[in-house]
Coordinates of N, CA and C in Angstrom, one line a residue:
M1 N 40.8 9.9 1.2 CA 41.1 8.3 0.2 C 40.8 8.3 -1.0
D2 N 41.5 7.5 -1.1 CA 41.8 7.7 -2.8 C 40.7 7.1 -4.0
N3 N 40.8 7.6 -4.9 CA 39.7 6.4 -5.8 C 39.3 5.7 -6.1
G4 N 40.9 5.0 -5.8 CA 40.2 3.1 -6.5 C 39.8 3.1 -5.6
S5 N 40.3 3.0 -4.2 CA 39.4 2.4 -2.9 C 37.8 2.9 -2.3
T6 N 37.5 4.0 -2.7 CA 36.0 4.8 -3.4 C 35.6 3.9 -4.3
L7 N 36.1 3.5 -4.8 CA 35.0 2.4 -6.7 C 35.2 0.9 -6.0
A8 N 36.1 1.2 -5.5 CA 35.7 -0.9 -4.7 C 35.2 -0.5 -3.6
F9 N 34.5 0.8 -3.0 CA 33.8 0.1 -1.9 C 32.5 0.2 -2.1
T10 N 32.6 0.8 -3.3 CA 31.5 1.0 -4.5 C 30.5 0.0 -5.5
I11 N 31.7 -0.8 -5.7 CA 31.8 -2.5 -6.4 C 31.6 -2.9 -5.7
A12 N 31.6 -3.1 -4.2 CA 31.7 -3.7 -3.3 C 30.5 -4.3 -3.0
G13 N 29.2 -2.9 -2.7 CA 28.3 -2.5 -2.1 C 27.2 -2.5 -3.7
C14 N 27.4 -2.4 -4.8 CA 27.3 -2.8 -5.9 C 26.8 -4.6 -6.2
F15 N 28.4 -5.2 -6.1 CA 28.0 -6.3 -6.0 C 27.0 -7.4 -4.0
L16 N 27.0 -6.7 -3.8 CA 26.1 -6.6 -2.7 C 24.2 -6.3 -3.4
G17 N 24.2 -6.0 -3.6 CA 23.1 -5.4 -4.3 C 22.0 -6.9 -5.1
Y18 N 23.3 -6.9 -5.5 CA 23.4 -8.6 -7.0 C 23.5 -10.1 -6.2
V19 N 24.0 -10.2 -4.6 CA 23.5 -11.2 -4.3 C 22.4 -11.5 -3.2
L20 N 21.9 -9.9 -3.2 CA 20.6 -9.8 -2.4 C 19.5 -10.6 -2.8
K21 N 19.4 -9.4 -4.8 CA 19.2 -9.5 -5.5 C 19.1 -11.0 -5.9
V22 N 19.7 -12.3 -6.1 CA 20.5 -13.9 -6.4 C 19.4 -14.5 -5.0
A23 N 19.6 -13.9 -3.9 CA 19.6 -14.5 -2.8 C 17.3 -13.7 -2.9
I24 N 17.2 -13.8 -3.0 CA 15.8 -13.1 -3.8 C 15.2 -14.2 -4.7
N25 N 15.5 -13.8 -5.0 CA 14.8 -15.0 -6.5 C 14.8 -16.6 -5.7
W26 N 16.1 -16.7 -5.1 CA 16.0 -18.2 -5.3 C 15.4 -18.5 -4.0
L27 N 14.6 -17.5 -2.7 CA 13.8 -18.3 -1.9 C 12.5 -17.7 -2.7
K28 N 12.5 -16.9 -3.6 CA 11.0 -17.3 -4.7 C 9.2 -17.0 -3.5
I29 N 10.0 -16.2 -2.3 CA 7.8 -15.5 -1.8 C 7.7 -15.6 -2.6
D30 N 6.3 -16.5 -1.8 CA 5.3 -16.0 -3.5 C 5.7 -15.6 -5.2
N31 N 6.4 -16.8 -5.0 CA 6.3 -16.5 -6.8 C 7.5 -15.0 -7.3
Y32 N 7.8 -14.7 -5.8 CA 8.8 -13.0 -6.6 C 9.5 -12.4 -6.5
S33 N 9.7 -12.7 -8.0 CA 11.3 -12.2 -7.9 C 11.7 -10.8 -8.8
I34 N 13.2 -10.8 -8.4 CA 13.4 -9.5 -9.6 C 14.0 -9.7 -11.0
K35 N 14.1 -9.4 -11.9 CA 14.1 -9.1 -13.1 C 15.9 -9.5 -13.6
K36 N 16.3 -9.7 -14.6 CA 17.3 -10.2 -14.4 C 18.0 -8.4 -14.3
N37 N 17.9 -7.9 -15.2 CA 17.9 -6.7 -16.0 C 17.2 -5.4 -15.3
N38 N 16.7 -6.1 -13.7 CA 15.7 -4.4 -13.1 C 17.7 -4.1 -11.8
Y39 N 18.3 -3.3 -11.8 CA 19.6 -3.2 -11.8 C 19.0 -1.8 -10.6
F40 N 18.0 -1.6 -9.9 CA 17.9 -1.0 -9.3 C 18.3 -1.4 -7.5
L41 N 18.4 -2.4 -6.9 CA 19.0 -3.2 -5.4 C 20.3 -2.6 -5.8
E42 N 20.9 -3.1 -6.7 CA 22.3 -2.4 -7.1 C 23.0 -1.8 -7.2
F43 N 22.0 -0.6 -7.9 CA 22.1 0.7 -7.1 C 22.0 1.5 -6.7
I44 N 21.1 1.3 -5.8 CA 21.2 1.7 -3.9 C 21.8 1.5 -3.7
C45 N 22.1 0.1 -2.9 CA 23.4 -0.4 -2.3 C 24.8 -0.1 -2.6
G46 N 24.8 0.3 -3.9 CA 25.6 1.2 -4.5 C 26.3 2.8 -3.8
A47 N 25.4 2.8 -4.1 CA 24.9 4.3 -3.2 C 25.1 4.3 -2.0
L48 N 24.5 4.0 -1.1 CA 25.0 4.0 -0.1 C 26.3 3.4 0.6
S49 N 26.1 3.1 -0.1 CA 28.2 2.0 0.0 C 29.4 3.2 0.6
L50 N 28.3 3.7 -0.8 CA 29.7 5.0 -0.8 C 29.2 5.9 0.2
W51 N 28.8 6.4 -0.2 CA 27.6 7.8 0.8 C 29.1 7.1 2.2
S52 N 28.2 5.7 2.6 CA 28.9 5.5 4.2 C 30.6 5.7 3.9
Y53 N 31.2 5.4 2.9 CA 32.7 5.4 2.3 C 33.3 6.8 3.0
L54 N 32.8 7.8 2.6 CA 32.9 9.0 2.7 C 32.2 9.7 2.7
N55 N 31.9 8.8 4.9 CA 30.6 9.7 5.8 C 30.7 9.9 6.9
I56 N 31.6 8.6 7.4 CA 31.5 7.7 8.9 C 32.7 6.6 8.1
P57 N 34.1 6.5 9.5 CA 35.3 5.7 10.4 C 34.3 4.6 9.4
L58 N 35.9 3.6 9.0 CA 35.8 2.6 8.2 C 34.6 1.2 8.3
Y59 N 35.5 1.4 9.5 CA 33.9 -0.1 10.4 C 32.8 0.0 10.3
E60 N 32.9 1.2 10.9 CA 31.3 2.1 11.2 C 30.5 1.4 9.0
A61 N 31.1 2.3 8.6 CA 30.8 2.3 6.8 C 30.6 0.8 6.9
F62 N 31.4 -0.2 7.1 CA 31.2 -2.0 6.9 C 29.3 -2.1 7.2
I63 N 29.1 -1.7 7.9 CA 28.1 -2.1 8.7 C 26.7 -1.8 8.5
F64 N 27.8 -0.5 8.3 CA 26.0 0.2 7.5 C 25.6 -0.1 6.4
S65 N 26.7 -1.0 5.4 CA 27.1 -1.0 4.3 C 26.0 -2.9 4.1
L66 N 26.3 -3.2 5.1 CA 26.0 -4.8 4.9 C 24.0 -4.2 5.4
I67 N 23.4 -3.7 6.8 CA 23.0 -3.5 7.5 C 21.5 -2.7 6.3
A68 N 22.3 -1.7 6.2 CA 21.2 -0.5 5.1 C 20.6 -1.5 3.9
S69 N 21.7 -2.4 2.9 CA 21.6 -2.9 2.0 C 20.2 -3.6 2.5
I70 N 20.3 -5.7 4.1 CA 19.7 -5.9 4.0 C 18.5 -5.4 4.2
L71 N 18.2 -4.0 4.8 CA 16.9 -3.5 4.9 C 16.3 -3.6 3.0
V72 N 16.8 -3.1 2.5 CA 16.3 -1.7 1.5 C 15.2 -3.8 0.5
A73 N 16.7 -4.8 0.6 CA 16.3 -6.1 -0.2 C 14.9 -6.3 0.9
I74 N 14.4 -6.5 2.5 CA 13.2 -6.4 3.3 C 12.2 -5.5 2.6
G75 N 12.6 -4.0 2.5 CA 11.4 -2.8 2.0 C 10.5 -3.9 0.9
I76 N 11.7 -4.2 0.4 CA 10.9 -4.5 -1.7 C 10.9 -6.4 -1.9
V77 N 10.7 -6.5 -1.0 CA 10.5 -8.0 -0.6 C 8.6 -7.9 -0.5
D78 N 8.5 -6.7 1.4 CA 8.2 -7.0 2.1 C 6.8 -6.7 1.3
F79 N 6.7 -4.8 0.4 CA 6.5 -3.6 -0.8 C 5.0 -5.1 -1.7
Y80 N 6.3 -5.8 -2.2 CA 4.9 -6.5 -3.4 C 4.6 -8.5 -2.6
T81 N 5.0 -9.0 -1.1 CA 4.5 -9.8 -1.4 C 4.2 -10.0 0.5
M82 N 4.4 -9.0 1.1 CA 3.6 -8.6 2.1 C 3.6 -9.7 4.1
Q83 N 5.4 -10.1 3.3 CA 6.3 -11.0 3.5 C 7.8 -10.4 3.9
I84 N 8.1 -10.9 5.2 CA 9.6 -10.2 5.3 C 10.5 -11.2 5.5
P85 N 11.7 -11.8 5.0 CA 12.7 -13.0 4.5 C 13.0 -13.5 6.0
L86 N 12.8 -14.4 6.5 CA 13.3 -14.9 7.6 C 14.8 -14.5 7.5
L87 N 15.8 -15.5 6.7 CA 16.8 -15.3 6.0 C 17.7 -13.9 6.4
F88 N 17.2 -12.8 6.1 CA 17.3 -11.9 5.7 C 17.6 -10.9 7.1
I89 N 16.8 -11.4 8.1 CA 16.4 -11.1 9.4 C 17.5 -11.7 10.5
L90 N 17.7 -13.3 9.9 CA 19.5 -13.6 11.1 C 20.2 -13.0 11.0
F91 N 20.9 -12.7 9.1 CA 21.5 -11.9 9.1 C 22.0 -10.8 9.6
G92 N 20.8 -10.1 9.3 CA 21.5 -8.5 10.0 C 21.3 -9.0 11.2
I93 N 20.6 -9.3 12.5 CA 21.2 -9.3 13.3 C 23.1 -9.6 13.2
L94 N 23.1 -10.8 13.4 CA 24.1 -11.6 12.6 C 25.1 -10.3 12.7
F95 N 24.9 -8.9 11.6 CA 25.8 -7.6 11.5 C 25.9 -6.9 12.2
A96 N 24.3 -7.2 13.1 CA 24.5 -5.5 14.1 C 25.3 -6.3 15.6
I97 N 25.0 -8.1 15.9 CA 26.4 -8.9 16.5 C 27.7 -8.0 16.3
A98 N 28.1 -8.2 15.1 CA 29.2 -7.9 14.4 C 29.7 -6.2 15.4
G99 N 28.6 -5.6 15.0 CA 28.6 -3.5 15.6 C 29.5 -3.7 16.4
L100 N 28.2 -4.6 17.0 CA 28.6 -4.3 19.6 C 30.0 -4.8 19.6
L101 N 30.5 -5.9 19.1 CA 31.6 -6.8 19.0 C 33.5 -5.8 18.6
I102 N 32.7 -5.1 18.0 CA 33.5 -4.4 17.1 C 33.9 -3.0 17.6
G103 N 32.3 -2.6 18.7 CA 32.6 -1.5 19.5 C 31.8 0.0 19.4
L104 N 30.9 -0.7 17.8 CA 30.6 0.3 17.5 C 28.8 1.0 18.4
M105 N 28.8 0.0 19.3 CA 27.4 0.4 20.4 C 27.6 -0.7 21.3
S106 N 27.2 -0.4 22.7 CA 27.3 -0.6 23.3 C 26.0 -1.6 24.1
W107 N 26.1 -2.5 25.0 CA 25.3 -3.8 25.2 C 23.9 -3.2 25.8
I108 N 24.1 -1.6 26.6 CA 23.6 -1.5 26.8 C 21.9 -0.2 25.6
A109 N 22.4 0.6 25.0 CA 22.4 1.1 24.1 C 21.3 -0.2 23.0
V110 N 22.0 -1.1 22.7 CA 21.8 -2.7 21.8 C 20.5 -3.2 22.8
L111 N 20.2 -3.1 23.9 CA 19.4 -3.8 25.0 C 18.3 -2.7 24.8
W112 N 18.1 -1.7 25.1 CA 17.2 -0.2 25.2 C 16.7 -0.2 23.9
G113 N 17.3 -0.2 22.8 CA 17.2 -0.1 21.3 C 15.7 -2.0 20.8
I114 N 16.7 -2.3 21.3 CA 15.3 -3.5 21.0 C 14.7 -4.0 22.4
F115 N 14.6 -3.2 22.8 CA 13.3 -3.1 24.4 C 12.2 -2.1 22.4
I116 N 13.0 -1.1 22.6 CA 11.4 0.4 22.3 C 11.8 -0.2 21.0
G117 N 12.8 -1.3 20.2 CA 12.0 -1.9 18.9 C 11.3 -3.0 18.5
A118 N 11.2 -3.3 19.4 CA 10.3 -4.9 19.1 C 10.0 -5.6 20.7
V119 N 10.0 -4.8 21.5 CA 9.7 -5.3 23.2 C 8.4 -4.3 22.9
M120 N 8.2 -3.9 23.8 CA 7.1 -2.2 23.0 C 6.0 -2.3 21.8
P121 N 6.5 -2.4 20.7 CA 5.7 -3.1 19.6 C 4.9 -4.3 19.8
T122 N 5.6 -5.2 21.0 CA 4.9 -6.1 21.0 C 3.4 -6.0 21.9
M123 N 4.0 -5.6 22.8 CA 3.7 -4.8 23.7 C 1.7 -3.9 23.6
I124 N 2.2 -3.2 21.6 CA 1.1 -2.5 21.8 C 0.2 -3.4 21.2
M125 N 0.7 -4.1 20.0 CA 0.0 -4.8 19.1 C -0.8 -6.2 19.3
G126 N -0.4 -6.2 21.0 CA -0.6 -7.5 22.0 C -2.5 -6.5 22.5
V127 N -2.3 -4.6 22.6 CA -3.3 -4.3 23.7 C -4.2 -3.9 22.5
T128 N -4.1 -3.6 21.3 CA -4.8 -2.9 19.6 C -5.3 -4.5 19.4
W129 N -4.9 -6.3 19.7 CA -5.6 -7.3 19.3 C -6.7 -7.1 20.1
I130 N -6.4 -7.2 21.1 CA -7.6 -7.1 22.5 C -9.0 -6.9 22.5
I131 N -8.1 -4.8 22.4 CA -8.8 -4.0 22.2 C -9.7 -4.3 20.2
T132 N -9.6 -4.4 19.6 CA -10.2 -4.2 17.8 C -10.1 -6.2 18.1
K133 N -9.3 -6.2 18.4 CA -9.3 -8.1 17.3 C -9.2 -8.0 16.0
R134 N -7.9 -7.1 16.0 CA -6.9 -7.1 14.8 C -5.3 -6.8 15.2
Q135 N -5.2 -7.2 14.2 CA -3.3 -7.1 15.2 C -2.8 -5.8 13.7
G136 N -2.4 -5.2 14.3 CA -1.4 -4.0 13.1 C -0.3 -4.3 12.7
M137 N 0.9 -5.2 13.1 CA 1.5 -5.5 13.1 C 2.3 -7.0 13.1
G138 N 3.0 -7.4 11.5 CA 3.4 -8.5 11.3 C 4.4 -8.7 12.5
Y139 N 4.9 -10.2 12.8 CA 5.9 -10.7 13.9 C 7.0 -10.8 13.1
G140 N 6.9 -10.4 11.2 CA 8.3 -9.6 10.8 C 8.3 -8.4 10.8
D141 N 7.9 -7.6 11.0 CA 7.8 -6.4 12.0 C 8.6 -6.3 13.3
I142 N 8.1 -6.9 13.6 CA 9.1 -7.2 15.5 C 9.8 -8.0 15.1
Q143 N 9.7 -9.2 14.6 CA 11.5 -9.6 13.5 C 12.1 -8.4 13.6
L144 N 12.1 -7.1 13.0 CA 12.6 -6.4 12.5 C 12.9 -5.7 13.0
G145 N 12.6 -4.8 14.5 CA 12.3 -4.7 15.5 C 13.6 -4.8 15.5
I146 N 13.8 -6.4 16.1 CA 14.6 -6.6 17.1 C 16.5 -6.1 16.0
V147 N 16.0 -6.7 14.6 CA 17.7 -5.7 14.1 C 17.8 -4.1 14.3
L148 N 16.7 -3.7 14.4 CA 17.3 -2.4 13.6 C 17.7 -1.1 15.8
G149 N 16.5 -2.1 16.7 CA 17.1 -1.9 17.8 C 18.9 -1.6 18.4
A150 N 18.6 -3.1 17.8 CA 19.8 -3.4 18.2 C 21.5 -2.9 17.1
W151 N 21.1 -2.2 16.2 CA 22.1 -1.4 15.3 C 21.3 -0.4 15.3
L152 N 20.0 1.0 15.3 CA 20.4 2.6 15.9 C 20.6 2.7 17.3
G153 N 20.4 1.2 18.7 CA 19.9 2.5 19.9 C 19.2 3.3 19.8
P154 N 17.7 3.3 21.0 CA 16.8 3.5 22.0 C 16.6 4.8 20.8
M155 N 16.8 6.6 21.2 CA 16.5 7.4 20.6 C 16.9 6.5 18.6
R156 N 17.2 6.1 18.4 CA 16.8 6.6 17.1 C 15.6 5.5 16.7
M157 N 16.1 4.2 17.2 CA 14.9 3.5 17.2 C 14.0 3.8 17.4
A158 N 13.4 5.1 18.3 CA 12.2 5.8 18.8 C 11.8 6.4 17.5
L159 N 12.8 7.0 17.2 CA 12.9 8.1 15.6 C 12.0 7.5 14.4
T160 N 12.8 6.3 14.5 CA 12.7 5.5 13.4 C 10.4 4.6 13.6
L161 N 10.7 4.6 14.7 CA 8.9 4.2 14.5 C 7.8 5.5 14.4
F162 N 8.6 6.5 14.8 CA 7.9 7.5 14.2 C 7.7 7.8 13.5
G163 N 9.3 7.5 12.0 CA 9.5 8.2 11.1 C 8.4 7.4 10.3
A164 N 8.7 5.7 10.5 CA 7.5 5.0 9.7 C 6.5 5.7 10.0
A165 N 5.9 5.0 11.4 CA 4.2 4.8 11.4 C 3.7 6.5 10.6
L166 N 4.9 7.8 10.9 CA 3.8 9.3 10.0 C 3.9 8.9 8.4
I167 N 5.0 8.3 8.0 CA 5.5 8.4 6.7 C 3.9 7.1 5.9
S168 N 3.8 5.7 6.4 CA 2.6 5.0 6.4 C 1.2 5.5 6.6
L169 N 0.7 6.6 7.7 CA 0.0 7.2 7.5 C -0.3 8.2 6.3
L170 N 0.5 8.9 6.1 CA 0.1 9.1 4.8 C 0.0 9.1 3.8
T171 N 1.0 8.0 3.4 CA 0.7 7.1 2.1 C -1.3 5.5 2.2
W172 N -1.2 5.9 3.2 CA -2.4 6.1 3.5 C -3.7 6.8 3.2
I173 N -3.6 7.8 3.7 CA -4.2 8.9 3.6 C -4.1 9.2 1.5
Y174 N -3.0 9.1 1.2 CA -3.1 9.7 -0.1 C -4.0 7.7 -1.0
I175 N -3.2 7.2 -0.7 CA -4.3 5.4 -1.6 C -5.5 5.9 -0.7
S176 N -5.9 5.7 -0.3 CA -7.2 6.3 1.0 C -7.7 7.9 -0.6
L177 N -7.3 8.2 -0.9 CA -8.1 9.7 -1.2 C -8.4 9.3 -3.2
R178 N -7.3 8.0 -3.8 CA -7.6 7.9 -4.7 C -8.1 7.1 -5.0
K179 N -8.5 5.6 -4.1 CA -8.8 4.6 -4.4 C -10.1 3.9 -3.8
G180 N -10.7 5.7 -2.9 CA -11.7 4.9 -1.8 C -11.2 5.4 -0.1
F181 N -12.1 4.5 0.2 CA -12.0 5.0 2.7 C -12.1 2.7 1.8
D182 N -10.9 2.3 3.0 CA -11.2 1.3 3.4 C -10.4 1.3 4.6
R183 N -11.3 0.6 5.3 CA -11.0 0.9 6.2 C -9.6 -0.3 6.3
D184 N -10.2 -1.8 5.9 CA -9.0 -3.2 6.3 C -8.0 -2.8 4.9
R185 N -8.1 -2.1 4.6 CA -7.3 -2.2 4.0 C -5.4 -1.9 4.5
A186 N -4.4 -2.6 3.8 CA -3.7 -3.3 4.9 C -1.8 -2.7 3.8
L187 N -1.1 -1.8 4.2 CA 0.1 -2.1 3.6 C 1.3 -2.0 4.6
P188 N 2.5 -2.8 3.6 CA 3.4 -3.3 4.2 C 3.9 -2.1 5.0
F189 N 4.6 -3.0 6.0 CA 5.2 -1.9 7.0 C 6.3 -1.1 6.8
A190 N 7.1 -3.1 6.4 CA 9.2 -3.2 6.7 C 9.6 -1.5 5.7
P191 N 9.0 -1.6 5.1 CA 9.3 -0.2 3.6 C 9.3 0.6 4.5
F192 N 8.5 1.5 5.2 CA 8.2 2.6 6.0 C 9.3 2.0 6.4
L193 N 9.8 1.6 7.1 CA 10.5 1.2 8.9 C 11.3 1.4 7.9
A194 N 12.5 0.6 6.7 CA 13.7 0.3 6.1 C 13.8 2.4 5.8
A195 N 13.3 2.3 5.2 CA 13.1 3.7 5.1 C 13.8 4.7 6.2
S196 N 12.9 4.8 7.1 CA 12.7 6.4 8.4 C 14.6 5.3 9.1
A197 N 14.9 4.4 8.7 CA 15.7 3.7 9.4 C 16.9 3.9 9.1
I198 N 17.3 4.2 7.4 CA 18.7 4.5 6.8 C 18.7 6.1 6.7
G199 N 16.9 7.2 6.8 CA 16.8 8.3 6.9 C 17.0 9.1 8.4
I200 N 17.1 8.5 9.1 CA 18.0 8.3 10.5 C 18.9 8.5 10.7
Y201 N 19.5 7.6 10.3 CA 20.7 7.0 11.1 C 21.8 8.4 9.7
I202 N 21.3 8.1 9.1 CA 22.7 9.4 8.2 C 21.7 10.6 8.9
G203 N 20.3 10.7 8.8 CA 20.2 12.5 9.7 C 21.4 12.8 11.2
S204 N 22.4 11.2 11.8 CA 23.0 11.5 13.4 C 23.6 11.6 12.9
V205 N 24.4 11.3 11.2 CA 25.8 12.0 11.1 C 25.7 12.9 10.8
Y206 N 24.6 13.9 9.9 CA 25.0 14.6 9.2 C 24.4 15.4 10.3
Y207 N 23.9 15.5 11.4 CA 23.8 16.6 12.3 C 23.6 16.2 13.8
P208 N 24.6 15.2 14.6 CA 24.8 14.8 15.9 C 24.7 16.0 16.9
S209 N 25.4 17.0 16.5 CA 24.5 17.7 18.1 C 23.1 17.3 18.1
F210 N 22.2 17.2 17.9 CA 20.8 17.2 17.2 C 20.4 16.4 18.3
F211 N 20.6 15.3 18.3 CA 20.3 14.0 18.8 C 21.5 14.0 20.2
H212 N 22.4 14.2 20.3 CA 22.6 14.7 21.3 C 21.8 15.6 22.1
L213 N 21.5 16.4 22.1 CA 20.1 17.9 22.3 C 19.4 16.6 23.2
I214 N 18.6 15.9 22.0 CA 17.5 14.1 22.8 C 18.1 13.4 24.2
I215 N 18.8 13.1 23.3 CA 19.3 11.7 24.5 C 19.4 12.7 25.9
K216 N 19.7 14.3 26.2 CA 20.2 14.6 27.2 C 18.6 15.2 27.7

């Protein structure tokens, strides 16, 4: 891997972050926008692109960079607005389909991943609403589950859900200890899903034998 290609891939990731920032400001969900001198999104997307280029095959790196960057953007928007942009979901699905078409995942893995990432949470959400009359997850989270399930496959999707639930629970407990207990306090779930999904994906690259053992 030459330095020129590495730099070009990193710059492409930073540019993708800039495009996502422009898109967020154009959508202006609940009047939320990112300041022009805030380069957090560009930095994170550039770092994710650099990591993918250095650690996974090129085609897989392209798909990872695109989807992971969209996940970061979704997490930021949901954190500040409690809403998930449908436009980003549609592009996430498009990139997941691209990964399927170039052979990064199989149809079986995609379908099982979607079942675990979207169908099962929908069923749980329905049962929860019947019992408690509360909606535990939003419809945007279910849509995000479709993207993640198609991208990650069943096992990594299951671990992503577990990780996101655990991190969100710990965060809720921390906030409750600082600000007081409130059973009606809601937290956006997409940031936890995004962070968990990216972390699980990266972990599966460094420890493939562990994930293979779980699948068996």
